[in-house]
One Martini backbone bead per residue (centre of mass of N, CA, C, O) as a GRO file, in nm:
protein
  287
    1UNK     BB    1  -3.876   0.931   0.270
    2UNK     BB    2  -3.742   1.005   0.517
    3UNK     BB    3  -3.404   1.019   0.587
    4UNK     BB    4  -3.372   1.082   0.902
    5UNK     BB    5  -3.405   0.803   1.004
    6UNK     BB    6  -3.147   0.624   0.906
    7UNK     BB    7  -3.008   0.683   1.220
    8UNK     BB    8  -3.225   0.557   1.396
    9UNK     BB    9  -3.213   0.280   1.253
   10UNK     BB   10  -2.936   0.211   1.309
   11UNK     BB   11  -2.909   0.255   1.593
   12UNK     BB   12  -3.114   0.031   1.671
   13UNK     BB   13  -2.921  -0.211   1.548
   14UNK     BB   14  -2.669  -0.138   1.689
   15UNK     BB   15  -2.801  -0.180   1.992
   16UNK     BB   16  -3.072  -0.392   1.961
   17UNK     BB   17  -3.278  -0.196   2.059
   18UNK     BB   18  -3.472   0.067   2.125
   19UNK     BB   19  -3.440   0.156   2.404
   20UNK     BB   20  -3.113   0.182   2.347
   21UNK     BB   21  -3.190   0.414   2.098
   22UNK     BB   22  -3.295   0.601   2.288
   23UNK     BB   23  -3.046   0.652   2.503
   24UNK     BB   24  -2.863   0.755   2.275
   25UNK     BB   25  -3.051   0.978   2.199
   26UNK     BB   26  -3.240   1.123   2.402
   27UNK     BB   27  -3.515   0.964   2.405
   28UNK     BB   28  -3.791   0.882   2.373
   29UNK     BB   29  -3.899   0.548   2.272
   30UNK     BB   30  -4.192   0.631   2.152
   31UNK     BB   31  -4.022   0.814   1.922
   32UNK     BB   32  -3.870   0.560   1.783
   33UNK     BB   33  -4.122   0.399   1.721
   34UNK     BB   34  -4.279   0.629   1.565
   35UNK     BB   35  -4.064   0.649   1.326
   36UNK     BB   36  -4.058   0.367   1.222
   37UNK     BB   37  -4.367   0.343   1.141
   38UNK     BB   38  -4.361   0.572   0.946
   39UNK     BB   39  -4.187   0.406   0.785
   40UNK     BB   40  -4.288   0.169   0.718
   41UNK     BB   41  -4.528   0.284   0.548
   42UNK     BB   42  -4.373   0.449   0.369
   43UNK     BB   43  -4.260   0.180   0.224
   44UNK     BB   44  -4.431  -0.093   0.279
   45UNK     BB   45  -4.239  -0.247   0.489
   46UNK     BB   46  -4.098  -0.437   0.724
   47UNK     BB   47  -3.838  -0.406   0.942
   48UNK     BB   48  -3.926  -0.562   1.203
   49UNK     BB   49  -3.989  -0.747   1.425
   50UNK     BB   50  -4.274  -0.859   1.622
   51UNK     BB   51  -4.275  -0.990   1.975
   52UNK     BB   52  -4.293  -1.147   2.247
   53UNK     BB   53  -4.023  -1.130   2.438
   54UNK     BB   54  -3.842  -0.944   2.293
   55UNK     BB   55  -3.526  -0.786   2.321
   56UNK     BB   56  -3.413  -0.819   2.029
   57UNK     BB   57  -3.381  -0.723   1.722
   58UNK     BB   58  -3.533  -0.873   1.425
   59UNK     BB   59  -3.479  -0.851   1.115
   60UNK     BB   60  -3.616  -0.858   0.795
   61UNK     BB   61  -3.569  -0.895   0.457
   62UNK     BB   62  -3.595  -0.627   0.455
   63UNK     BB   63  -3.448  -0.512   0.672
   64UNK     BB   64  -3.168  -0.636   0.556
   65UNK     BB   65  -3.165  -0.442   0.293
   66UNK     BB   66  -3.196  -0.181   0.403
   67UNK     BB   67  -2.920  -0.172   0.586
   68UNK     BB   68  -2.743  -0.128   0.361
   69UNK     BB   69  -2.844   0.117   0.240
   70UNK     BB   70  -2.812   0.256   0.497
   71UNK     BB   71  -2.500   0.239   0.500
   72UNK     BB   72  -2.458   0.387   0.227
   73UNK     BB   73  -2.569   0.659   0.322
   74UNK     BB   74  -2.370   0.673   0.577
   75UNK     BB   75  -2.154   0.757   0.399
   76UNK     BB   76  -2.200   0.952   0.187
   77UNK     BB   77  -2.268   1.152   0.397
   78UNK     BB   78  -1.960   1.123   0.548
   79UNK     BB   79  -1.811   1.259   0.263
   80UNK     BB   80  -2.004   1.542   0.240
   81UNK     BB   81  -1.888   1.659   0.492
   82UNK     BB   82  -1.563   1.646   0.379
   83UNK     BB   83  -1.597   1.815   0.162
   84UNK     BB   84  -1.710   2.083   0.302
   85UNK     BB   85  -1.435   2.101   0.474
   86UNK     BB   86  -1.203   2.004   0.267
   87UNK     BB   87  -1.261   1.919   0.022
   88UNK     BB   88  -1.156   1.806  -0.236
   89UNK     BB   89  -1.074   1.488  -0.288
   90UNK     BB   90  -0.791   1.265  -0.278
   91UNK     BB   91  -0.693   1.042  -0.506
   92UNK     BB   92  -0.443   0.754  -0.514
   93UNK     BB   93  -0.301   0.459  -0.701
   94UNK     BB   94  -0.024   0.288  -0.598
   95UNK     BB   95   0.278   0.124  -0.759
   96UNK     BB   96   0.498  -0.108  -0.612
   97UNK     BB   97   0.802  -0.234  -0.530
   98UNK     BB   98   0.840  -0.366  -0.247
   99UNK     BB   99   1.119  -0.207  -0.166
  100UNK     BB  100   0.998   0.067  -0.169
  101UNK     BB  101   0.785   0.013  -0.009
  102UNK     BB  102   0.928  -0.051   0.287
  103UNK     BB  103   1.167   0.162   0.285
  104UNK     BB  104   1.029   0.473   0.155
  105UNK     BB  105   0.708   0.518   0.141
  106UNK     BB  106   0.587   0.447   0.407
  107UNK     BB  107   0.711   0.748   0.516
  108UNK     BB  108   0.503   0.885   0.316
  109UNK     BB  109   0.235   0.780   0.439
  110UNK     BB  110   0.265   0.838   0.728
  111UNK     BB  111   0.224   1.191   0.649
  112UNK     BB  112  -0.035   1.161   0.480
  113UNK     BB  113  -0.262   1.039   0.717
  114UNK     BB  114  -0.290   1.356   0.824
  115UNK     BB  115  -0.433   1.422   0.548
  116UNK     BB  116  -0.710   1.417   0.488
  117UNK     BB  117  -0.778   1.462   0.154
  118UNK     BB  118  -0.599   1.208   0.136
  119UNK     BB  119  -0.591   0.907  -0.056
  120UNK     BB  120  -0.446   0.585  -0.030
  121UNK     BB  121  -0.371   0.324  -0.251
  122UNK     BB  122  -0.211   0.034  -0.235
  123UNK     BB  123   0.085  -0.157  -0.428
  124UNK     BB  124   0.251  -0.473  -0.461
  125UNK     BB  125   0.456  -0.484  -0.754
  126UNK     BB  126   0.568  -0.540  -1.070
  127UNK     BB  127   0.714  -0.380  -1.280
  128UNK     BB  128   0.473  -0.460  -1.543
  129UNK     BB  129   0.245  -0.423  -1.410
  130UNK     BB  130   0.302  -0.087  -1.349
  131UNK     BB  131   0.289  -0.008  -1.640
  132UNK     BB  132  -0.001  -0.089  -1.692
  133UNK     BB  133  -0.138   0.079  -1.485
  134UNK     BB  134  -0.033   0.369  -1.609
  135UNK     BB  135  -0.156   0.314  -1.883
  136UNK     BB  136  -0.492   0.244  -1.775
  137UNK     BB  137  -0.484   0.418  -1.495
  138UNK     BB  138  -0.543   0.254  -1.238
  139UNK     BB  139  -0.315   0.375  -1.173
  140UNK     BB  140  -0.096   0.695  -1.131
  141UNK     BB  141   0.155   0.561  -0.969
  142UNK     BB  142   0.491   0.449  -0.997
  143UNK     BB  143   0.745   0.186  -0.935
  144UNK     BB  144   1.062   0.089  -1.099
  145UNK     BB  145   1.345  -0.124  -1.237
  146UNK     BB  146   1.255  -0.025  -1.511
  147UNK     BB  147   1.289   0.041  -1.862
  148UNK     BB  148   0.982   0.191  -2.041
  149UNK     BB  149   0.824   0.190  -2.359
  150UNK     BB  150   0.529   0.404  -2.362
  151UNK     BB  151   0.291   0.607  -2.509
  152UNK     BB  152   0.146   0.715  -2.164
  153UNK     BB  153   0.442   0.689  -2.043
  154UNK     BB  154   0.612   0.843  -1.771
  155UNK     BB  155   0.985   0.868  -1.724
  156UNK     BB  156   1.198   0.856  -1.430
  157UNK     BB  157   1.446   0.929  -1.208
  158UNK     BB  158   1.411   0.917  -0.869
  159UNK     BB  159   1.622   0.705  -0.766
  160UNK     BB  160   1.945   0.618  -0.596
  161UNK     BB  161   2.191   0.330  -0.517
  162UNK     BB  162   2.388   0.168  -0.398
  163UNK     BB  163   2.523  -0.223  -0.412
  164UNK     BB  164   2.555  -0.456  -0.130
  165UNK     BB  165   2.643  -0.634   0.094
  166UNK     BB  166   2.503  -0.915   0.300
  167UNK     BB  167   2.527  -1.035   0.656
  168UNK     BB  168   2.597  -1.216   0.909
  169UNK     BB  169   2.750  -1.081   1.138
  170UNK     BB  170   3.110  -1.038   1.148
  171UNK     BB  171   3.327  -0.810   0.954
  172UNK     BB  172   3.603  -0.709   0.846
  173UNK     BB  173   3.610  -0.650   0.544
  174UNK     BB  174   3.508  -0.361   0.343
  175UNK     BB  175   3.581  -0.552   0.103
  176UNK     BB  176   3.467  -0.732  -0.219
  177UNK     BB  177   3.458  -0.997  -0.384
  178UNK     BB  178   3.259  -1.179  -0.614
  179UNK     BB  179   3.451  -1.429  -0.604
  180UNK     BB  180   3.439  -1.465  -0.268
  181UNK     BB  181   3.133  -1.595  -0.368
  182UNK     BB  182   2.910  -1.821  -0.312
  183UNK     BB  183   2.621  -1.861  -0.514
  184UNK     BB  184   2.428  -2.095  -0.402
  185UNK     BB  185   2.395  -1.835  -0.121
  186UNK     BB  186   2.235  -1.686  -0.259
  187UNK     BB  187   1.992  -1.405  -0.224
  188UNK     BB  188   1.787  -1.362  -0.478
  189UNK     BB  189   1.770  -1.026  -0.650
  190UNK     BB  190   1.611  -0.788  -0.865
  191UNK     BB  191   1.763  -0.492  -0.994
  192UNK     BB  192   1.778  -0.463  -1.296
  193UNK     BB  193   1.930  -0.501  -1.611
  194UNK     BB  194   2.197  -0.424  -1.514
  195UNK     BB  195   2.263  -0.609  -1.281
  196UNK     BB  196   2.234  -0.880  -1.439
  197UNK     BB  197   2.489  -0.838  -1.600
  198UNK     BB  198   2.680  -0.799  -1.393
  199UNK     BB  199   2.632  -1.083  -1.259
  200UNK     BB  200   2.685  -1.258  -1.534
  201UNK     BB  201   2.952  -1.212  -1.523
  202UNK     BB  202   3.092  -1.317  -1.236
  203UNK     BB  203   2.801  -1.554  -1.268
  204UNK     BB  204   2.666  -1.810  -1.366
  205UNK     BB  205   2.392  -1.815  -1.486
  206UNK     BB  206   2.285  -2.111  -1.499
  207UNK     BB  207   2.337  -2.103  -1.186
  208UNK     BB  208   2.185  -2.230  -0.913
  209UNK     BB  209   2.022  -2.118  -0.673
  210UNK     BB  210   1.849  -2.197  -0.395
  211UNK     BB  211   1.754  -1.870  -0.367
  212UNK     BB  212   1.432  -1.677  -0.459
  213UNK     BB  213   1.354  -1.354  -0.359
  214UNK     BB  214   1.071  -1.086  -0.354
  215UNK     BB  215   1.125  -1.074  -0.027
  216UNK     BB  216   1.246  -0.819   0.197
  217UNK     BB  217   1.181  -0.991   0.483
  218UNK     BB  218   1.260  -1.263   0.399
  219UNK     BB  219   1.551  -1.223   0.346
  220UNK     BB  220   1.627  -1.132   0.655
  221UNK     BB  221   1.536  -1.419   0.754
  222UNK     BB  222   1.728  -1.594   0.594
  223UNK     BB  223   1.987  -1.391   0.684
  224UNK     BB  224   2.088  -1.575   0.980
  225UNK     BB  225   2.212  -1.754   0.828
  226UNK     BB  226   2.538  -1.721   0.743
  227UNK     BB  227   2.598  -1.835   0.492
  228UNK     BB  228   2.398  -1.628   0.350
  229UNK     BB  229   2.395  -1.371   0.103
  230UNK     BB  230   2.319  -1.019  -0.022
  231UNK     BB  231   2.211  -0.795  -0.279
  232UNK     BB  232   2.157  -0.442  -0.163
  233UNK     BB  233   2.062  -0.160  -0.088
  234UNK     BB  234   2.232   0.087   0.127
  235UNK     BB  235   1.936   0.151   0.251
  236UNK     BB  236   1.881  -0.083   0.348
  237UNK     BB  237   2.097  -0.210   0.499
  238UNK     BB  238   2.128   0.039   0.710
  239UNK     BB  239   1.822  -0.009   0.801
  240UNK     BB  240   1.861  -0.331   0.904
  241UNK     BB  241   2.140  -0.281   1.104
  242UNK     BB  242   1.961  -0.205   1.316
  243UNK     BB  243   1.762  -0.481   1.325
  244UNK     BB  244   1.997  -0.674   1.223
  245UNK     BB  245   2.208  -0.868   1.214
  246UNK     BB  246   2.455  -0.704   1.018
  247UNK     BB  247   2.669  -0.670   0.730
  248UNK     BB  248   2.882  -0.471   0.554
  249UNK     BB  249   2.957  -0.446   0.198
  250UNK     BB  250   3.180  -0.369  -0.059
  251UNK     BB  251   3.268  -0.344  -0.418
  252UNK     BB  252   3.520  -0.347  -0.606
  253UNK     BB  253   3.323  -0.440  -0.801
  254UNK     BB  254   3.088  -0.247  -0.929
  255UNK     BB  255   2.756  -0.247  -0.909
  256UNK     BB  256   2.504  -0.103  -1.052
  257UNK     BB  257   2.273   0.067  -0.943
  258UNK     BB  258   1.995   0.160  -0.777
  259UNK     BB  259   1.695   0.185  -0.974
  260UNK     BB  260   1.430   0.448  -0.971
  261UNK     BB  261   1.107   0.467  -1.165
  262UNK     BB  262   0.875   0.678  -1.227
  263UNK     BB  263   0.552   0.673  -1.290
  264UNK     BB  264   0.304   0.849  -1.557
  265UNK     BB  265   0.071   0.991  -1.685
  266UNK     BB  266   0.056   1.193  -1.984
  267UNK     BB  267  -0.331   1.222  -1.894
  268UNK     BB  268  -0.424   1.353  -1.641
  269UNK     BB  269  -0.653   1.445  -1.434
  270UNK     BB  270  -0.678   1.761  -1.265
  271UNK     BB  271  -0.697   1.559  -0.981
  272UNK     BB  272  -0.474   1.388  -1.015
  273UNK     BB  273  -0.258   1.649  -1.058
  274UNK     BB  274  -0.273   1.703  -0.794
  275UNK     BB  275  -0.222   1.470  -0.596
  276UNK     BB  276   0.080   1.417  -0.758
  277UNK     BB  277   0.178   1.685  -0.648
  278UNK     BB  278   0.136   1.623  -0.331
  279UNK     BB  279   0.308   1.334  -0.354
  280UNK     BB  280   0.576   1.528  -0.389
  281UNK     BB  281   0.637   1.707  -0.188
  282UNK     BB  282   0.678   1.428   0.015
  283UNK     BB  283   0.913   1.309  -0.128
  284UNK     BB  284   1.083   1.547  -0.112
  285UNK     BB  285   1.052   1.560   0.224
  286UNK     BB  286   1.192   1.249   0.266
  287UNK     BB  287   1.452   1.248   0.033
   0.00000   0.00000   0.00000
């Protein structure tokens, strides 16, 4: 079969009708009717229904199969067209855990999607998930707030900062201790092993917090009651102080900052390696 007429097909089924996909292509009716005509043929069964009076096309079960096809051939014809313009794709599959998803990636994401030629799948995900994706390939990219030794997985450091105290309100003090703080009311993130160790040192690990939460959203939404308050990343706070009543506290006794480990594979291929080195200079280029 003729593949040019697969827009044809298409074009039929998207207007509804031959008459409006002769009219949007600019051709006579006849000649859309005479392309169909010479395709069901040469496939060997009809692709819409005909009777009188029917104003819309219908298309037949097998026509219904073939829709499938063709739509999946029109991807494909317009992936090589990108090709063609643009040289091989760049695709990346990227795993973050959620705050650094949210308030430092996005504006590397938003950068990139300016780039035709790079396609990047995002998730959010545990620092455990975003190891295990980096050792068997699926992920590309991760970002973690764990060390952890894995035999094909590279651990660096990328990204550190102070980790912070908010609330909502005006505070007069600029520092705070952490004995000064009721931990029940603690809107509680693991910031990583080390921050851990800090938190349980200055409040009983046993004792149990109200809300414990992973996702940064949550976290701003429920910390509008004046009660709760959160120990979260300096550059965090000072973006969310923008869009949110709160005020920003340091710590007399400072907690280990936020630290943050890209990871990659070891052995990735050399398609990947462009594409990981691509997205490494929007990184140096956002921080």
């Amino acid at each position: 079969m003729n593949l040019n007429f697969i827009p044809t097909f298409l074009t039929i089924v998207r207007k509804k009708s031959i008459s409006a996909a002769a009219e949007h292509m600019y051709v006579a009716q006849t000649t859309v009717s005479q392309r169909l005509n010479v395709a069901e043929k040469e496939l060997g069964f009809k692709l819409i229904e005909r009777g009188k009076g029917v104003k819309n096309i219908v298309l037949t079960p097998a026509g219904e199969e073939f829709l499938r096809l063709a739509e999946q051939w029109e991807n494909i014809y317009n992936d090589l067209q990108i090709l063609k313009k643009d040289g091989p794709k760049l695709d990346l599959n990227i795993g973050s855990i959620d705050s650094f998803n949210t308030f430092f990636l996005h504006n590397i994401y938003k950068e990139i999607n300016n780039t035709p030629s790079i396609y990047l799948n995002c998730h959010t995900l545990h620092s455990s998930e975003i190891y295990a994706g980096v050792d068997n390939k699926t992920l590309d990219i991760g970002y973690a707030l764990i060390h952890r030794n894995f035999e094909n997985v590279h651990v660096k450091k990328c990204f550190e900062s102070d980790l912070v105290l908010i609330r909502s309100g005006s505070i007069k003090n600029a520092t705070v201790h952490p004995l000064e703080l009721d931990p029940q009311y603690e809107l509680f993130m693991p910031w990583g092993e080390e921050f851990k160790g800090w938190h349980n040192y200055w409040w009983d690990p046993l004792s149990i917090q109200k809300i414990r939460i992973d996702d940064i959203h949550l976290l701003l939404d429920i910390l509008k009651n004046p009660v709760y308050w959160a120990i979260v990343p300096e550059w965090i706070a000072k973006t969310s102080s923008r869009n949110h009543d709160v005020s920003i506290q340091h710590f007399s006794e400072s907690p280990p900052p936020y630290t943050c480990y890209e990871l990659t594979h070891k052995n990735p291929s050399s398609s990947k390696r462009s594409a990981i080195d691509h997205f490494h200079t929007y990184f140096q280029n956002v921080k």
